[in-house]
């Protein structure tokens, strides 16, 4: 019972932290009113948060009816987070503040390492160095390609990350550092980043449609991600768009991922050698970027291929709308760099094939987060955990500072 | 703030009601321990619930360490609920107790009415009569075929309920009776019924796969239904299994519903006149039941068609697993009556095409609720509302009894 009551208090502290996170400097009265807390409760909660160094008082601010009151704020620079994004060909590591601003990004090409074991050792060394230099780091988030089986700790299909199939992520990383590590499917991490750092509006009902080396989806429904019983829900990349279509590594046929991932685009370019010269010597990302650059320059065949891919991106949008009905869909990762022609082509399919009532009330945009959005998602996983259990991380911060 | 605190109290009362609902007679200490409530809080909450006539004390029960204590119980017969299920060809109305037991079922064939307006008038009269006779009725639940646009109150595609397209359900029914009316998409209502009344195990992570005149899905994830921004999430019937497939009324191509609904089966029977004689003179339900009866008797062509339909049911299962990853999937409504041969054929597809890790941990069964499961879902919608706001319905019950 004591544990549960502690959780209840931590839950209220978390709500106050979230409120300040989303609304900036606010008075106790404003917070209490919005969250339905009594004056006694808000006094107690904020006193503990101040004592823990999680929030601080600012000068006086303008309150209701011109009354002035003390402001409270969350300092985004006081706590830092490491985000790690795993993809087939590279590992990105970023240092972030609480607001999701990247302080620095490191990129490690897996091809530079003789083995996965070596890549992991190198990653651990890098994280250790960052942590030694920044004692403000309190948590690490990792984003891995789905399907990621949460309970047994490994990725399951990995058409985009074959070599990593045998890695048990929690066993490898959970206790490797002095701070907790949180692991999440990459598109779900992207959805959390959009919820925390993205545009205002529909923060609580959105989908992040990741089209990179794999195709994934993260959905936030009424403020929470849809996870599924084993953490493998919203695997749109392996929902079939044609039950008689191309065979996929997951066992299914006609998986969306086989038609519009960066890997599928690269394959199409290699098969038709004429659009991007020497595409077979390029990485998937390079091949895609070369195609998109040609299309942007008006190359007719490149543009035709981009539009063709956009049609498949559109088929995915239709499934997302009919299966999850989010208010906003944000398309991100490598393939979103194709920009307007791709989006226009996808939206033509949506307008043709989705109920008009739904098409009219679903916004579809390309990601507006900076280029490093992928690794930002990994940080968002850690920051979400921080906002859920602020006191736990205040303890960790104290320990890290050596208090 | 007062309103919020009221909600907090109502929320705790709701948790106690849910606990008694799921666990039967329990002591205050057992409830308090499970829900993390203090002795003072549990005393206050249960006193109010007893005072409102929602729960009552039983004799002494055996407690921990052989200590005896007073039991508390929820009386399932004290409150009654009306469930109404709309389908293309019929309206079912049922009177239910709190445990989901049908006291009586009425069936109204829409074909017996000259117009939809007439069918609605007839339905209102019937409900009025039931309410006059049973003063214990405190809420009405209605289940309508999806996609149901919650905010504008009408069904959107209605390939299974064309004539009802212009009916605004809340406008028509919300204030028509002395008790509140709750309207929900039919498969989601079925999922709530499975959560409330179904087998034990995985109550909080399940999917109800409705294959009737339409094909629908309801998903309960961590105890809550997945609804989407406008209430049209989980519309599996309109997720395409072949983007170049059959055109659907919703605008999409290759919608699952076009291949394995009762309507699609009836069409296949009419086109191949040899399997079920005179199928063109039958209703959809009659045609399907005739087919399933022949298959059960070993008719080779009937069995072959049932297996063929089962394959498409299987394609739907794959999408459900990859999109929602529920722990349990329950197949219900007309087409589930095909029984084992259909399920076996569907499971062959699942075993072939789903990741072994997921196939092994997803149970798929035919609905074990009685034949009237459909209308039971409608009642579950009302009962869910009752358990969420018990005090509200205690007031209604008092008013209805004339206290
Ligand atoms: Zn696949
Ligand atoms: Zn459709």
PDB file of N, CA, C and O in Angstrom, chain B residues 85 92 96 102 105 208 285 289 332-334 336-337 367-377:
ATOM      1  N   UNK B  85     -28.643  -3.856 -31.039  1.00  0.00           N
ATOM      2  CA  UNK B  85     -27.667  -4.043 -32.114  1.00  0.00           C
ATOM      3  C   UNK B  85     -28.343  -3.819 -33.467  1.00  0.00           C
ATOM      4  O   UNK B  85     -29.330  -4.472 -33.802  1.00  0.00           O
ATOM      5  N   UNK B  92     -31.657  -6.152 -33.139  1.00  0.00           N
ATOM      6  CA  UNK B  92     -31.854  -7.000 -31.967  1.00  0.00           C
ATOM      7  C   UNK B  92     -31.870  -6.117 -30.726  1.00  0.00           C
ATOM      8  O   UNK B  92     -31.064  -5.196 -30.606  1.00  0.00           O
ATOM      9  N   UNK B  96     -30.527  -7.029 -20.191  1.00  0.00           N
ATOM     10  CA  UNK B  96     -29.391  -7.713 -19.558  1.00  0.00           C
ATOM     11  C   UNK B  96     -29.249  -7.310 -18.097  1.00  0.00           C
ATOM     12  O   UNK B  96     -29.565  -6.175 -17.730  1.00  0.00           O
ATOM     13  N   UNK B 102     -28.448 -12.344 -20.572  1.00  0.00           N
ATOM     14  CA  UNK B 102     -29.628 -11.863 -21.291  1.00  0.00           C
ATOM     15  C   UNK B 102     -30.882 -12.357 -20.578  1.00  0.00           C
ATOM     16  O   UNK B 102     -31.048 -13.555 -20.356  1.00  0.00           O
ATOM     17  N   UNK B 105     -34.529 -11.453 -25.299  1.00  0.00           N
ATOM     18  CA  UNK B 105     -34.058 -10.878 -26.564  1.00  0.00           C
ATOM     19  C   UNK B 105     -35.254 -10.693 -27.498  1.00  0.00           C
ATOM     20  O   UNK B 105     -36.103 -11.577 -27.607  1.00  0.00           O
ATOM     21  N   UNK B 208     -11.623  -8.252 -30.746  1.00  0.00           N
ATOM     22  CA  UNK B 208     -12.828  -8.952 -31.180  1.00  0.00           C
ATOM     23  C   UNK B 208     -12.976  -8.700 -32.676  1.00  0.00           C
ATOM     24  O   UNK B 208     -13.102  -7.555 -33.114  1.00  0.00           O
ATOM     25  N   UNK B 285     -27.818 -14.202 -43.765  1.00  0.00           N
ATOM     26  CA  UNK B 285     -27.608 -15.133 -42.651  1.00  0.00           C
ATOM     27  C   UNK B 285     -28.040 -16.537 -43.041  1.00  0.00           C
ATOM     28  O   UNK B 285     -27.320 -17.514 -42.822  1.00  0.00           O
ATOM     29  N   UNK B 289     -25.689 -19.819 -43.148  1.00  0.00           N
ATOM     30  CA  UNK B 289     -25.975 -20.970 -42.281  1.00  0.00           C
ATOM     31  C   UNK B 289     -26.184 -22.229 -43.120  1.00  0.00           C
ATOM     32  O   UNK B 289     -25.761 -23.326 -42.730  1.00  0.00           O
ATOM     33  N   UNK B 332     -16.002 -13.544 -33.942  1.00  0.00           N
ATOM     34  CA  UNK B 332     -17.414 -13.676 -33.647  1.00  0.00           C
ATOM     35  C   UNK B 332     -18.318 -13.253 -34.788  1.00  0.00           C
ATOM     36  O   UNK B 332     -17.862 -12.824 -35.829  1.00  0.00           O
ATOM     37  N   UNK B 333     -19.602 -13.380 -34.564  1.00  0.00           N
ATOM     38  CA  UNK B 333     -20.689 -13.044 -35.478  1.00  0.00           C
ATOM     39  C   UNK B 333     -20.895 -14.162 -36.517  1.00  0.00           C
ATOM     40  O   UNK B 333     -20.288 -15.228 -36.423  1.00  0.00           O
ATOM     41  N   UNK B 334     -21.748 -13.890 -37.501  1.00  0.00           N
ATOM     42  CA  UNK B 334     -22.280 -14.927 -38.394  1.00  0.00           C
ATOM     43  C   UNK B 334     -21.226 -15.917 -38.906  1.00  0.00           C
ATOM     44  O   UNK B 334     -21.373 -17.134 -38.794  1.00  0.00           O
ATOM     45  N   UNK B 336     -18.366 -16.786 -37.914  1.00  0.00           N
ATOM     46  CA  UNK B 336     -17.701 -17.676 -36.949  1.00  0.00           C
ATOM     47  C   UNK B 336     -18.475 -18.978 -36.772  1.00  0.00           C
ATOM     48  O   UNK B 336     -17.916 -19.968 -36.305  1.00  0.00           O
ATOM     49  N   UNK B 337     -19.763 -18.987 -37.164  1.00  0.00           N
ATOM     50  CA  UNK B 337     -20.552 -20.216 -37.050  1.00  0.00           C
ATOM     51  C   UNK B 337     -20.046 -21.319 -37.974  1.00  0.00           C
ATOM     52  O   UNK B 337     -20.451 -22.464 -37.847  1.00  0.00           O
ATOM     53  N   UNK B 367     -15.762 -17.121 -30.775  1.00  0.00           N
ATOM     54  CA  UNK B 367     -16.448 -16.546 -29.611  1.00  0.00           C
ATOM     55  C   UNK B 367     -17.155 -17.621 -28.792  1.00  0.00           C
ATOM     56  O   UNK B 367     -17.818 -18.495 -29.341  1.00  0.00           O
ATOM     57  N   UNK B 368     -16.972 -17.551 -27.472  1.00  0.00           N
ATOM     58  CA  UNK B 368     -17.649 -18.511 -26.609  1.00  0.00           C
ATOM     59  C   UNK B 368     -18.866 -17.886 -25.926  1.00  0.00           C
ATOM     60  O   UNK B 368     -19.488 -18.501 -25.072  1.00  0.00           O
ATOM     61  N   UNK B 369     -19.175 -16.654 -26.301  1.00  0.00           N
ATOM     62  CA  UNK B 369     -20.406 -16.054 -25.769  1.00  0.00           C
ATOM     63  C   UNK B 369     -21.585 -16.694 -26.493  1.00  0.00           C
ATOM     64  O   UNK B 369     -21.454 -17.183 -27.603  1.00  0.00           O
ATOM     65  N   UNK B 370     -22.764 -16.686 -25.868  1.00  0.00           N
ATOM     66  CA  UNK B 370     -23.920 -17.308 -26.521  1.00  0.00           C
ATOM     67  C   UNK B 370     -24.267 -16.608 -27.834  1.00  0.00           C
ATOM     68  O   UNK B 370     -23.709 -15.569 -28.173  1.00  0.00           O
ATOM     69  N   UNK B 371     -25.184 -17.206 -28.560  1.00  0.00           N
ATOM     70  CA  UNK B 371     -25.524 -16.746 -29.905  1.00  0.00           C
ATOM     71  C   UNK B 371     -25.823 -15.254 -29.976  1.00  0.00           C
ATOM     72  O   UNK B 371     -25.640 -14.621 -30.995  1.00  0.00           O
ATOM     73  N   UNK B 372     -26.302 -14.708 -28.874  1.00  0.00           N
ATOM     74  CA  UNK B 372     -26.699 -13.316 -28.909  1.00  0.00           C
ATOM     75  C   UNK B 372     -25.540 -12.377 -28.585  1.00  0.00           C
ATOM     76  O   UNK B 372     -25.730 -11.255 -28.138  1.00  0.00           O
ATOM     77  N   UNK B 373     -24.321 -12.861 -28.808  1.00  0.00           N
ATOM     78  CA  UNK B 373     -23.123 -12.086 -28.459  1.00  0.00           C
ATOM     79  C   UNK B 373     -23.173 -10.680 -29.032  1.00  0.00           C
ATOM     80  O   UNK B 373     -22.715  -9.727 -28.411  1.00  0.00           O
ATOM     81  N   UNK B 374     -23.752 -10.564 -30.213  1.00  0.00           N
ATOM     82  CA  UNK B 374     -23.777  -9.271 -30.879  1.00  0.00           C
ATOM     83  C   UNK B 374     -24.481  -8.233 -30.024  1.00  0.00           C
ATOM     84  O   UNK B 374     -23.939  -7.165 -29.734  1.00  0.00           O
ATOM     85  N   UNK B 375     -25.661  -8.564 -29.581  1.00  0.00           N
ATOM     86  CA  UNK B 375     -26.425  -7.606 -28.790  1.00  0.00           C
ATOM     87  C   UNK B 375     -25.848  -7.513 -27.367  1.00  0.00           C
ATOM     88  O   UNK B 375     -25.941  -6.473 -26.720  1.00  0.00           O
ATOM     89  N   UNK B 376     -25.181  -8.551 -26.925  1.00  0.00           N
ATOM     90  CA  UNK B 376     -24.472  -8.497 -25.643  1.00  0.00           C
ATOM     91  C   UNK B 376     -23.431  -7.381 -25.660  1.00  0.00           C
ATOM     92  O   UNK B 376     -23.218  -6.692 -24.658  1.00  0.00           O
ATOM     93  N   UNK B 377     -22.790  -7.195 -26.802  1.00  0.00           N
ATOM     94  CA  UNK B 377     -21.827  -6.111 -26.942  1.00  0.00           C
ATOM     95  C   UNK B 377     -22.457  -4.752 -26.709  1.00  0.00           C
ATOM     96  O   UNK B 377     -21.880  -3.885 -26.050  1.00  0.00           O
TER      97      UNK B 377
END
